[in-house]
mmCIF file with all atom_site columns, C-alpha atoms in Angstrom:
data_model
loop_
_atom_site.group_PDB
_atom_site.id
_atom_site.type_symbol
_atom_site.label_atom_id
_atom_site.label_alt_id
_atom_site.label_comp_id
_atom_site.label_asym_id
_atom_site.label_entity_id
_atom_site.label_seq_id
_atom_site.pdbx_PDB_ins_code
_atom_site.Cartn_x
_atom_site.Cartn_y
_atom_site.Cartn_z
_atom_site.occupancy
_atom_site.B_iso_or_equiv
_atom_site.pdbx_formal_charge
_atom_site.auth_seq_id
_atom_site.auth_comp_id
_atom_site.auth_asym_id
_atom_site.auth_atom_id
_atom_site.pdbx_PDB_model_num
ATOM 1   C CA . UNK A 1 1   ? 0.000   0.000  0.000   1.00 45.00 ? 1   UNK A CA 1
ATOM 2   C CA . UNK A 1 2   ? 1.378   3.447  -0.943  1.00 51.00 ? 2   UNK A CA 1
ATOM 3   C CA . UNK A 1 3   ? 1.829   6.306  1.512   1.00 51.00 ? 3   UNK A CA 1
ATOM 4   C CA . UNK A 1 4   ? -1.310  8.071  0.246   1.00 55.00 ? 4   UNK A CA 1
ATOM 5   C CA . UNK A 1 5   ? -3.397  4.942  0.748   1.00 53.00 ? 5   UNK A CA 1
ATOM 6   C CA . UNK A 1 6   ? -2.024  4.476  4.255   1.00 44.00 ? 6   UNK A CA 1
ATOM 7   C CA . UNK A 1 7   ? -2.844  8.079  5.162   1.00 57.00 ? 7   UNK A CA 1
ATOM 8   C CA . UNK A 1 8   ? -6.356  7.671  3.764   1.00 58.00 ? 8   UNK A CA 1
ATOM 9   C CA . UNK A 1 9   ? -6.933  4.557  5.863   1.00 58.00 ? 9   UNK A CA 1
ATOM 10  C CA . UNK A 1 10  ? -5.733  6.350  9.001   1.00 58.00 ? 10  UNK A CA 1
ATOM 11  C CA . UNK A 1 11  ? -8.055  9.274  8.319   1.00 57.00 ? 11  UNK A CA 1
ATOM 12  C CA . UNK A 1 12  ? -11.031 6.986  7.811   1.00 59.00 ? 12  UNK A CA 1
ATOM 13  C CA . UNK A 1 13  ? -10.356 5.267  11.152  1.00 62.00 ? 13  UNK A CA 1
ATOM 14  C CA . UNK A 1 14  ? -10.728 8.634  12.901  1.00 81.00 ? 14  UNK A CA 1
ATOM 15  C CA . UNK A 1 15  ? -14.345 8.916  11.742  1.00 93.00 ? 15  UNK A CA 1
ATOM 16  C CA . UNK A 1 16  ? -17.110 7.884  14.121  1.00 94.00 ? 16  UNK A CA 1
ATOM 17  C CA . UNK A 1 17  ? -20.851 7.763  13.635  1.00 95.00 ? 17  UNK A CA 1
ATOM 18  C CA . UNK A 1 18  ? -22.884 10.812 14.600  1.00 93.00 ? 18  UNK A CA 1
ATOM 19  C CA . UNK A 1 19  ? -25.961 10.741 16.825  1.00 95.00 ? 19  UNK A CA 1
ATOM 20  C CA . UNK A 1 20  ? -28.291 12.576 14.445  1.00 96.00 ? 20  UNK A CA 1
ATOM 21  C CA . UNK A 1 21  ? -28.416 15.780 16.464  1.00 97.00 ? 21  UNK A CA 1
ATOM 22  C CA . UNK A 1 22  ? -29.402 18.918 14.493  1.00 98.00 ? 22  UNK A CA 1
ATOM 23  C CA . UNK A 1 23  ? -26.879 21.351 13.037  1.00 97.00 ? 23  UNK A CA 1
ATOM 24  C CA . UNK A 1 24  ? -26.546 24.277 15.497  1.00 96.00 ? 24  UNK A CA 1
ATOM 25  C CA . UNK A 1 25  ? -27.327 27.667 13.960  1.00 96.00 ? 25  UNK A CA 1
ATOM 26  C CA . UNK A 1 26  ? -24.404 29.991 13.279  1.00 95.00 ? 26  UNK A CA 1
ATOM 27  C CA . UNK A 1 27  ? -24.428 32.814 15.842  1.00 94.00 ? 27  UNK A CA 1
ATOM 28  C CA . UNK A 1 28  ? -22.925 36.211 15.101  1.00 93.00 ? 28  UNK A CA 1
ATOM 29  C CA . UNK A 1 29  ? -20.212 35.765 17.732  1.00 94.00 ? 29  UNK A CA 1
ATOM 30  C CA . UNK A 1 30  ? -19.081 32.536 16.036  1.00 95.00 ? 30  UNK A CA 1
ATOM 31  C CA . UNK A 1 31  ? -18.342 34.098 12.653  1.00 94.00 ? 31  UNK A CA 1
ATOM 32  C CA . UNK A 1 32  ? -14.581 34.284 13.281  1.00 91.00 ? 32  UNK A CA 1
ATOM 33  C CA . UNK A 1 33  ? -14.268 30.884 14.969  1.00 94.00 ? 33  UNK A CA 1
ATOM 34  C CA . UNK A 1 34  ? -16.551 28.548 13.036  1.00 96.00 ? 34  UNK A CA 1
ATOM 35  C CA . UNK A 1 35  ? -16.305 27.327 9.438   1.00 97.00 ? 35  UNK A CA 1
ATOM 36  C CA . UNK A 1 36  ? -19.349 25.973 7.612   1.00 98.00 ? 36  UNK A CA 1
ATOM 37  C CA . UNK A 1 37  ? -19.234 24.553 4.075   1.00 98.00 ? 37  UNK A CA 1
ATOM 38  C CA . UNK A 1 38  ? -21.981 22.841 2.131   1.00 97.00 ? 38  UNK A CA 1
ATOM 39  C CA . UNK A 1 39  ? -22.550 20.715 -0.958  1.00 97.00 ? 39  UNK A CA 1
ATOM 40  C CA . UNK A 1 40  ? -25.582 18.984 -2.504  1.00 97.00 ? 40  UNK A CA 1
ATOM 41  C CA . UNK A 1 41  ? -24.931 15.439 -3.697  1.00 95.00 ? 41  UNK A CA 1
ATOM 42  C CA . UNK A 1 42  ? -27.096 12.984 -5.576  1.00 91.00 ? 42  UNK A CA 1
ATOM 43  C CA . UNK A 1 43  ? -26.802 9.308  -4.733  1.00 83.00 ? 43  UNK A CA 1
ATOM 44  C CA . UNK A 1 44  ? -25.510 7.518  -7.888  1.00 78.00 ? 44  UNK A CA 1
ATOM 45  C CA . UNK A 1 45  ? -28.180 5.382  -9.471  1.00 76.00 ? 45  UNK A CA 1
ATOM 46  C CA . UNK A 1 46  ? -31.021 7.338  -7.863  1.00 79.00 ? 46  UNK A CA 1
ATOM 47  C CA . UNK A 1 47  ? -32.554 10.791 -8.056  1.00 81.00 ? 47  UNK A CA 1
ATOM 48  C CA . UNK A 1 48  ? -32.290 11.407 -4.311  1.00 87.00 ? 48  UNK A CA 1
ATOM 49  C CA . UNK A 1 49  ? -30.284 14.528 -3.445  1.00 93.00 ? 49  UNK A CA 1
ATOM 50  C CA . UNK A 1 50  ? -29.089 15.411 0.050   1.00 95.00 ? 50  UNK A CA 1
ATOM 51  C CA . UNK A 1 51  ? -27.350 18.469 1.475   1.00 97.00 ? 51  UNK A CA 1
ATOM 52  C CA . UNK A 1 52  ? -24.055 17.799 3.259   1.00 98.00 ? 52  UNK A CA 1
ATOM 53  C CA . UNK A 1 53  ? -22.595 20.400 5.637   1.00 98.00 ? 53  UNK A CA 1
ATOM 54  C CA . UNK A 1 54  ? -19.107 20.411 7.159   1.00 98.00 ? 54  UNK A CA 1
ATOM 55  C CA . UNK A 1 55  ? -18.900 22.239 10.500  1.00 98.00 ? 55  UNK A CA 1
ATOM 56  C CA . UNK A 1 56  ? -15.542 23.022 12.170  1.00 97.00 ? 56  UNK A CA 1
ATOM 57  C CA . UNK A 1 57  ? -15.262 24.938 15.449  1.00 96.00 ? 57  UNK A CA 1
ATOM 58  C CA . UNK A 1 58  ? -11.701 26.279 15.532  1.00 95.00 ? 58  UNK A CA 1
ATOM 59  C CA . UNK A 1 59  ? -11.870 26.858 19.292  1.00 94.00 ? 59  UNK A CA 1
ATOM 60  C CA . UNK A 1 60  ? -12.296 23.122 19.822  1.00 94.00 ? 60  UNK A CA 1
ATOM 61  C CA . UNK A 1 61  ? -14.910 21.048 21.598  1.00 93.00 ? 61  UNK A CA 1
ATOM 62  C CA . UNK A 1 62  ? -15.981 21.987 25.100  1.00 89.00 ? 62  UNK A CA 1
ATOM 63  C CA . UNK A 1 63  ? -15.089 18.677 26.705  1.00 89.00 ? 63  UNK A CA 1
ATOM 64  C CA . UNK A 1 64  ? -11.453 18.296 25.597  1.00 92.00 ? 64  UNK A CA 1
ATOM 65  C CA . UNK A 1 65  ? -10.584 21.317 23.418  1.00 91.00 ? 65  UNK A CA 1
ATOM 66  C CA . UNK A 1 66  ? -9.876  19.154 20.349  1.00 92.00 ? 66  UNK A CA 1
ATOM 67  C CA . UNK A 1 67  ? -10.741 20.617 16.957  1.00 94.00 ? 67  UNK A CA 1
ATOM 68  C CA . UNK A 1 68  ? -12.978 18.223 15.040  1.00 96.00 ? 68  UNK A CA 1
ATOM 69  C CA . UNK A 1 69  ? -14.968 18.228 11.822  1.00 97.00 ? 69  UNK A CA 1
ATOM 70  C CA . UNK A 1 70  ? -18.642 17.310 11.867  1.00 97.00 ? 70  UNK A CA 1
ATOM 71  C CA . UNK A 1 71  ? -20.549 16.238 8.785   1.00 98.00 ? 71  UNK A CA 1
ATOM 72  C CA . UNK A 1 72  ? -24.306 16.815 8.686   1.00 98.00 ? 72  UNK A CA 1
ATOM 73  C CA . UNK A 1 73  ? -26.700 15.337 6.124   1.00 97.00 ? 73  UNK A CA 1
ATOM 74  C CA . UNK A 1 74  ? -29.838 17.403 5.662   1.00 96.00 ? 74  UNK A CA 1
ATOM 75  C CA . UNK A 1 75  ? -29.077 19.138 8.953   1.00 96.00 ? 75  UNK A CA 1
ATOM 76  C CA . UNK A 1 76  ? -28.516 15.974 11.019  1.00 98.00 ? 76  UNK A CA 1
ATOM 77  C CA . UNK A 1 77  ? -25.147 14.865 12.410  1.00 98.00 ? 77  UNK A CA 1
ATOM 78  C CA . UNK A 1 78  ? -23.830 11.978 10.313  1.00 97.00 ? 78  UNK A CA 1
ATOM 79  C CA . UNK A 1 79  ? -20.114 11.730 11.214  1.00 97.00 ? 79  UNK A CA 1
ATOM 80  C CA . UNK A 1 80  ? -17.573 13.254 13.621  1.00 97.00 ? 80  UNK A CA 1
ATOM 81  C CA . UNK A 1 81  ? -13.816 13.102 13.166  1.00 97.00 ? 81  UNK A CA 1
ATOM 82  C CA . UNK A 1 82  ? -10.510 14.545 14.288  1.00 94.00 ? 82  UNK A CA 1
ATOM 83  C CA . UNK A 1 83  ? -8.492  16.317 11.606  1.00 95.00 ? 83  UNK A CA 1
ATOM 84  C CA . UNK A 1 84  ? -7.338  15.867 8.901   1.00 95.00 ? 84  UNK A CA 1
ATOM 85  C CA . UNK A 1 85  ? -10.081 13.519 7.766   1.00 95.00 ? 85  UNK A CA 1
ATOM 86  C CA . UNK A 1 86  ? -12.171 12.221 4.899   1.00 96.00 ? 86  UNK A CA 1
ATOM 87  C CA . UNK A 1 87  ? -15.884 11.445 5.030   1.00 97.00 ? 87  UNK A CA 1
ATOM 88  C CA . UNK A 1 88  ? -17.419 8.886  2.688   1.00 95.00 ? 88  UNK A CA 1
ATOM 89  C CA . UNK A 1 89  ? -20.385 10.362 0.806   1.00 96.00 ? 89  UNK A CA 1
ATOM 90  C CA . UNK A 1 90  ? -22.347 9.360  -2.310  1.00 94.00 ? 90  UNK A CA 1
ATOM 91  C CA . UNK A 1 91  ? -20.091 9.438  -5.372  1.00 93.00 ? 91  UNK A CA 1
ATOM 92  C CA . UNK A 1 92  ? -16.825 9.963  -3.495  1.00 95.00 ? 92  UNK A CA 1
ATOM 93  C CA . UNK A 1 93  ? -15.622 11.533 -0.264  1.00 97.00 ? 93  UNK A CA 1
ATOM 94  C CA . UNK A 1 94  ? -15.179 14.909 1.430   1.00 97.00 ? 94  UNK A CA 1
ATOM 95  C CA . UNK A 1 95  ? -11.660 15.851 2.572   1.00 97.00 ? 95  UNK A CA 1
ATOM 96  C CA . UNK A 1 96  ? -11.220 18.293 5.452   1.00 97.00 ? 96  UNK A CA 1
ATOM 97  C CA . UNK A 1 97  ? -7.932  19.673 6.781   1.00 96.00 ? 97  UNK A CA 1
ATOM 98  C CA . UNK A 1 98  ? -7.213  22.552 9.129   1.00 94.00 ? 98  UNK A CA 1
ATOM 99  C CA . UNK A 1 99  ? -4.184  24.812 9.462   1.00 91.00 ? 99  UNK A CA 1
ATOM 100 C CA . UNK A 1 100 ? -2.966  27.372 11.956  1.00 89.00 ? 100 UNK A CA 1
ATOM 101 C CA . UNK A 1 101 ? -5.299  30.081 10.681  1.00 90.00 ? 101 UNK A CA 1
ATOM 102 C CA . UNK A 1 102 ? -8.367  28.153 9.531   1.00 91.00 ? 102 UNK A CA 1
ATOM 103 C CA . UNK A 1 103 ? -9.365  25.498 7.034   1.00 94.00 ? 103 UNK A CA 1
ATOM 104 C CA . UNK A 1 104 ? -6.828  24.478 4.432   1.00 94.00 ? 104 UNK A CA 1
ATOM 105 C CA . UNK A 1 105 ? -9.055  22.046 2.592   1.00 96.00 ? 105 UNK A CA 1
ATOM 106 C CA . UNK A 1 106 ? -12.764 21.302 2.371   1.00 97.00 ? 106 UNK A CA 1
ATOM 107 C CA . UNK A 1 107 ? -13.271 19.533 -0.946  1.00 98.00 ? 107 UNK A CA 1
ATOM 108 C CA . UNK A 1 108 ? -15.484 16.880 -2.440  1.00 97.00 ? 108 UNK A CA 1
ATOM 109 C CA . UNK A 1 109 ? -13.374 14.356 -4.333  1.00 97.00 ? 109 UNK A CA 1
ATOM 110 C CA . UNK A 1 110 ? -15.399 12.281 -6.788  1.00 95.00 ? 110 UNK A CA 1
ATOM 111 C CA . UNK A 1 111 ? -14.676 8.628  -7.490  1.00 91.00 ? 111 UNK A CA 1
ATOM 112 C CA . UNK A 1 112 ? -13.162 9.811  -10.788 1.00 91.00 ? 112 UNK A CA 1
ATOM 113 C CA . UNK A 1 113 ? -10.578 11.888 -8.871  1.00 93.00 ? 113 UNK A CA 1
ATOM 114 C CA . UNK A 1 114 ? -12.108 15.246 -9.769  1.00 95.00 ? 114 UNK A CA 1
ATOM 115 C CA . UNK A 1 115 ? -12.072 17.631 -6.786  1.00 96.00 ? 115 UNK A CA 1
ATOM 116 C CA . UNK A 1 116 ? -14.164 20.706 -6.087  1.00 95.00 ? 116 UNK A CA 1
ATOM 117 C CA . UNK A 1 117 ? -14.348 22.957 -3.071  1.00 97.00 ? 117 UNK A CA 1
ATOM 118 C CA . UNK A 1 118 ? -17.518 23.005 -1.008  1.00 97.00 ? 118 UNK A CA 1
ATOM 119 C CA . UNK A 1 119 ? -19.474 26.265 -0.862  1.00 97.00 ? 119 UNK A CA 1
ATOM 120 C CA . UNK A 1 120 ? -19.141 28.326 2.321   1.00 97.00 ? 120 UNK A CA 1
ATOM 121 C CA . UNK A 1 121 ? -22.390 29.209 4.071   1.00 96.00 ? 121 UNK A CA 1
ATOM 122 C CA . UNK A 1 122 ? -23.318 32.882 3.514   1.00 93.00 ? 122 UNK A CA 1
ATOM 123 C CA . UNK A 1 123 ? -23.178 33.903 7.184   1.00 92.00 ? 123 UNK A CA 1
ATOM 124 C CA . UNK A 1 124 ? -19.715 32.476 7.841   1.00 95.00 ? 124 UNK A CA 1
ATOM 125 C CA . UNK A 1 125 ? -16.486 34.465 7.495   1.00 96.00 ? 125 UNK A CA 1
ATOM 126 C CA . UNK A 1 126 ? -15.576 32.370 4.461   1.00 97.00 ? 126 UNK A CA 1
ATOM 127 C CA . UNK A 1 127 ? -19.029 33.021 3.005   1.00 96.00 ? 127 UNK A CA 1
ATOM 128 C CA . UNK A 1 128 ? -18.660 36.773 3.446   1.00 96.00 ? 128 UNK A CA 1
ATOM 129 C CA . UNK A 1 129 ? -15.243 36.648 1.772   1.00 96.00 ? 129 UNK A CA 1
ATOM 130 C CA . UNK A 1 130 ? -16.744 34.644 -1.121  1.00 96.00 ? 130 UNK A CA 1
ATOM 131 C CA . UNK A 1 131 ? -19.533 37.222 -1.472  1.00 96.00 ? 131 UNK A CA 1
ATOM 132 C CA . UNK A 1 132 ? -16.931 39.991 -1.727  1.00 96.00 ? 132 UNK A CA 1
ATOM 133 C CA . UNK A 1 133 ? -15.193 38.030 -4.487  1.00 96.00 ? 133 UNK A CA 1
ATOM 134 C CA . UNK A 1 134 ? -18.494 37.685 -6.363  1.00 96.00 ? 134 UNK A CA 1
ATOM 135 C CA . UNK A 1 135 ? -19.636 41.287 -5.910  1.00 96.00 ? 135 UNK A CA 1
ATOM 136 C CA . UNK A 1 136 ? -16.273 43.103 -6.076  1.00 96.00 ? 136 UNK A CA 1
ATOM 137 C CA . UNK A 1 137 ? -13.886 40.866 -8.050  1.00 96.00 ? 137 UNK A CA 1
ATOM 138 C CA . UNK A 1 138 ? -11.332 43.622 -8.630  1.00 96.00 ? 138 UNK A CA 1
ATOM 139 C CA . UNK A 1 139 ? -11.122 44.541 -4.966  1.00 97.00 ? 139 UNK A CA 1
ATOM 140 C CA . UNK A 1 140 ? -11.046 40.858 -4.063  1.00 96.00 ? 140 UNK A CA 1
ATOM 141 C CA . UNK A 1 141 ? -8.053  40.217 -6.340  1.00 96.00 ? 141 UNK A CA 1
ATOM 142 C CA . UNK A 1 142 ? -6.241  43.199 -4.886  1.00 97.00 ? 142 UNK A CA 1
ATOM 143 C CA . UNK A 1 143 ? -6.808  42.004 -1.330  1.00 96.00 ? 143 UNK A CA 1
ATOM 144 C CA . UNK A 1 144 ? -5.767  38.464 -2.239  1.00 95.00 ? 144 UNK A CA 1
ATOM 145 C CA . UNK A 1 145 ? -2.580  39.607 -3.978  1.00 96.00 ? 145 UNK A CA 1
ATOM 146 C CA . UNK A 1 146 ? -1.706  41.897 -1.080  1.00 96.00 ? 146 UNK A CA 1
ATOM 147 C CA . UNK A 1 147 ? -2.197  39.177 1.519   1.00 95.00 ? 147 UNK A CA 1
ATOM 148 C CA . UNK A 1 148 ? 0.048   36.796 -0.430  1.00 94.00 ? 148 UNK A CA 1
ATOM 149 C CA . UNK A 1 149 ? 2.763   39.452 -0.809  1.00 95.00 ? 149 UNK A CA 1
ATOM 150 C CA . UNK A 1 150 ? 2.564   40.196 2.925   1.00 94.00 ? 150 UNK A CA 1
ATOM 151 C CA . UNK A 1 151 ? 2.990   36.511 3.762   1.00 93.00 ? 151 UNK A CA 1
ATOM 152 C CA . UNK A 1 152 ? 5.946   36.201 1.381   1.00 93.00 ? 152 UNK A CA 1
ATOM 153 C CA . UNK A 1 153 ? 7.518   39.264 2.983   1.00 92.00 ? 153 UNK A CA 1
ATOM 154 C CA . UNK A 1 154 ? 6.954   37.655 6.375   1.00 89.00 ? 154 UNK A CA 1
ATOM 155 C CA . UNK A 1 155 ? 8.807   34.548 5.176   1.00 86.00 ? 155 UNK A CA 1
ATOM 156 C CA . UNK A 1 156 ? 11.648  36.721 3.919   1.00 86.00 ? 156 UNK A CA 1
ATOM 157 C CA . UNK A 1 157 ? 11.891  38.369 7.329   1.00 85.00 ? 157 UNK A CA 1
ATOM 158 C CA . UNK A 1 158 ? 11.461  35.244 9.446   1.00 84.00 ? 158 UNK A CA 1
ATOM 159 C CA . UNK A 1 159 ? 13.763  32.781 7.667   1.00 80.00 ? 159 UNK A CA 1
ATOM 160 C CA . UNK A 1 160 ? 17.050  34.707 8.117   1.00 79.00 ? 160 UNK A CA 1
ATOM 161 C CA . UNK A 1 161 ? 16.296  35.258 11.810  1.00 79.00 ? 161 UNK A CA 1
ATOM 162 C CA . UNK A 1 162 ? 15.432  31.582 12.175  1.00 78.00 ? 162 UNK A CA 1
ATOM 163 C CA . UNK A 1 163 ? 18.727  30.600 10.544  1.00 75.00 ? 163 UNK A CA 1
ATOM 164 C CA . UNK A 1 164 ? 20.616  32.959 12.811  1.00 72.00 ? 164 UNK A CA 1
ATOM 165 C CA . UNK A 1 165 ? 19.018  31.386 15.875  1.00 78.00 ? 165 UNK A CA 1
ATOM 166 C CA . UNK A 1 166 ? 19.655  27.811 14.701  1.00 77.00 ? 166 UNK A CA 1
ATOM 167 C CA . UNK A 1 167 ? 23.300  28.393 13.763  1.00 74.00 ? 167 UNK A CA 1
ATOM 168 C CA . UNK A 1 168 ? 23.887  30.015 17.143  1.00 72.00 ? 168 UNK A CA 1
ATOM 169 C CA . UNK A 1 169 ? 23.446  26.581 18.761  1.00 79.00 ? 169 UNK A CA 1
ATOM 170 C CA . UNK A 1 170 ? 27.018  25.392 19.511  1.00 75.00 ? 170 UNK A CA 1
ATOM 171 C CA . UNK A 1 171 ? 26.874  21.963 17.783  1.00 74.00 ? 171 UNK A CA 1
ATOM 172 C CA . UNK A 1 172 ? 25.293  23.512 14.677  1.00 62.00 ? 172 UNK A CA 1
ATOM 173 C CA . UNK A 1 173 ? 27.756  26.396 14.664  1.00 62.00 ? 173 UNK A CA 1
ATOM 174 C CA . UNK A 1 174 ? 30.657  23.961 14.849  1.00 70.00 ? 174 UNK A CA 1
ATOM 175 C CA . UNK A 1 175 ? 29.246  21.910 11.962  1.00 69.00 ? 175 UNK A CA 1
ATOM 176 C CA . UNK A 1 176 ? 28.176  24.595 9.485   1.00 68.00 ? 176 UNK A CA 1
ATOM 177 C CA . UNK A 1 177 ? 29.326  27.877 10.971  1.00 65.00 ? 177 UNK A CA 1
ATOM 178 C CA . UNK A 1 178 ? 27.348  30.827 12.279  1.00 70.00 ? 178 UNK A CA 1
ATOM 179 C CA . UNK A 1 179 ? 24.952  32.879 10.183  1.00 67.00 ? 179 UNK A CA 1
ATOM 180 C CA . UNK A 1 180 ? 24.637  36.524 11.172  1.00 73.00 ? 180 UNK A CA 1
ATOM 181 C CA . UNK A 1 181 ? 22.217  39.124 9.869   1.00 69.00 ? 181 UNK A CA 1
ATOM 182 C CA . UNK A 1 182 ? 23.821  42.080 8.131   1.00 68.00 ? 182 UNK A CA 1
ATOM 183 C CA . UNK A 1 183 ? 21.579  44.410 10.140  1.00 75.00 ? 183 UNK A CA 1
ATOM 184 C CA . UNK A 1 184 ? 19.661  43.992 13.373  1.00 80.00 ? 184 UNK A CA 1
ATOM 185 C CA . UNK A 1 185 ? 15.921  44.115 12.827  1.00 80.00 ? 185 UNK A CA 1
ATOM 186 C CA . UNK A 1 186 ? 14.193  46.368 15.411  1.00 81.00 ? 186 UNK A CA 1
ATOM 187 C CA . UNK A 1 187 ? 11.618  44.809 17.716  1.00 84.00 ? 187 UNK A CA 1
ATOM 188 C CA . UNK A 1 188 ? 8.856   47.154 16.544  1.00 90.00 ? 188 UNK A CA 1
ATOM 189 C CA . UNK A 1 189 ? 9.485   46.133 12.937  1.00 83.00 ? 189 UNK A CA 1
ATOM 190 C CA . UNK A 1 190 ? 9.181   42.470 13.904  1.00 82.00 ? 190 UNK A CA 1
ATOM 191 C CA . UNK A 1 191 ? 5.952   43.137 15.796  1.00 89.00 ? 191 UNK A CA 1
ATOM 192 C CA . UNK A 1 192 ? 4.393   45.145 12.963  1.00 91.00 ? 192 UNK A CA 1
ATOM 193 C CA . UNK A 1 193 ? 5.443   42.548 10.398  1.00 87.00 ? 193 UNK A CA 1
ATOM 194 C CA . UNK A 1 194 ? 4.069   39.758 12.589  1.00 90.00 ? 194 UNK A CA 1
ATOM 195 C CA . UNK A 1 195 ? 0.670   41.439 12.923  1.00 93.00 ? 195 UNK A CA 1
ATOM 196 C CA . UNK A 1 196 ? 0.477   42.104 9.176   1.00 93.00 ? 196 UNK A CA 1
ATOM 197 C CA . UNK A 1 197 ? 1.511   38.550 8.345   1.00 92.00 ? 197 UNK A CA 1
ATOM 198 C CA . UNK A 1 198 ? -1.118  37.057 10.663  1.00 93.00 ? 198 UNK A CA 1
ATOM 199 C CA . UNK A 1 199 ? -3.768  39.257 9.028   1.00 95.00 ? 199 UNK A CA 1
ATOM 200 C CA . UNK A 1 200 ? -2.581  38.136 5.583   1.00 94.00 ? 200 UNK A CA 1
ATOM 201 C CA . UNK A 1 201 ? -2.629  34.474 6.592   1.00 94.00 ? 201 UNK A CA 1
ATOM 202 C CA . UNK A 1 202 ? -6.148  34.758 8.002   1.00 95.00 ? 202 UNK A CA 1
ATOM 203 C CA . UNK A 1 203 ? -7.344  36.330 4.754   1.00 96.00 ? 203 UNK A CA 1
ATOM 204 C CA . UNK A 1 204 ? -5.748  33.519 2.777   1.00 95.00 ? 204 UNK A CA 1
ATOM 205 C CA . UNK A 1 205 ? -7.367  30.929 5.056   1.00 95.00 ? 205 UNK A CA 1
ATOM 206 C CA . UNK A 1 206 ? -10.790 32.445 4.339   1.00 95.00 ? 206 UNK A CA 1
ATOM 207 C CA . UNK A 1 207 ? -10.194 31.458 0.703   1.00 95.00 ? 207 UNK A CA 1
ATOM 208 C CA . UNK A 1 208 ? -8.650  28.075 1.661   1.00 94.00 ? 208 UNK A CA 1
ATOM 209 C CA . UNK A 1 209 ? -5.328  29.261 0.247   1.00 92.00 ? 209 UNK A CA 1
ATOM 210 C CA . UNK A 1 210 ? -3.117  28.988 3.343   1.00 90.00 ? 210 UNK A CA 1
ATOM 211 C CA . UNK A 1 211 ? -0.232  26.498 3.330   1.00 89.00 ? 211 UNK A CA 1
ATOM 212 C CA . UNK A 1 212 ? 3.152   25.813 4.917   1.00 83.00 ? 212 UNK A CA 1
ATOM 213 C CA . UNK A 1 213 ? 4.382   29.287 3.919   1.00 82.00 ? 213 UNK A CA 1
ATOM 214 C CA . UNK A 1 214 ? 1.891   30.857 6.319   1.00 86.00 ? 214 UNK A CA 1
ATOM 215 C CA . UNK A 1 215 ? 3.157   28.696 9.172   1.00 83.00 ? 215 UNK A CA 1
ATOM 216 C CA . UNK A 1 216 ? 6.767   29.538 8.333   1.00 74.00 ? 216 UNK A CA 1
ATOM 217 C CA . UNK A 1 217 ? 6.060   33.268 8.073   1.00 71.00 ? 217 UNK A CA 1
ATOM 218 C CA . UNK A 1 218 ? 4.367   33.327 11.452  1.00 75.00 ? 218 UNK A CA 1
#
C-alpha cells in the first residue's frame, strides 16, 4: 500500500458515527471561529439529493478542546472526526484539513478523482469573503494579492532570523558555521510585520489558500 493509501486509511479510522443531532445555527459571535461549508450530492443510481454540511469549530470542543470536523446530512449529524479527515459520501468523499489560521481544505473528491471545493455558508467568514469576491472581483483580487505578498515578505523576514538562531546553537555552529544578519531588525518592525503577516494568513485561510508558507512566516 502506498503512503497516500495508508494516510487515507488512518483518516477513515478517525471517523465515528454521529448521533443525528441537528446542526446548530451559526451565531454572530461565532463568525470568526466557526467554518461551515456545504454541498448537494445525488446518490448515484437514484434521483435522491441530500445536502451535506461540514462544520468546524476552531476553538475546539468543550469537553477536551480538540478541533474536530462534523458532517451533517440534511441538517442531522452523520459523522464526527478529528483532523485531517475524509468522510465517505455518495459518489466519493469529502476531505477536510485545518491549518494554523483556519481550514486548508474542504473539498469533495469524486470517485473519478475530480475535486471541487464546497461552498461556504453565507453567514460564515468564508461566506462573506466569497460574497466579496463575487460582488467586487477587482477589490477581491487586490486584497488576495496583497495578503500573499505580505505573507511572502513575512517569510523573507522570518527565515534569516530563524537561521541565525539555529546556527547560534554550539553543535550547529561547529558543523556549518554561524549565520549573522547584516543588520539587526528592530523589535517594533518584527511586531508590525508579525501582525500584518497574521492578518494576511487569516485572509488567505478564508479562501482556503493557506499552506506551509503561512506557518513559516508566522
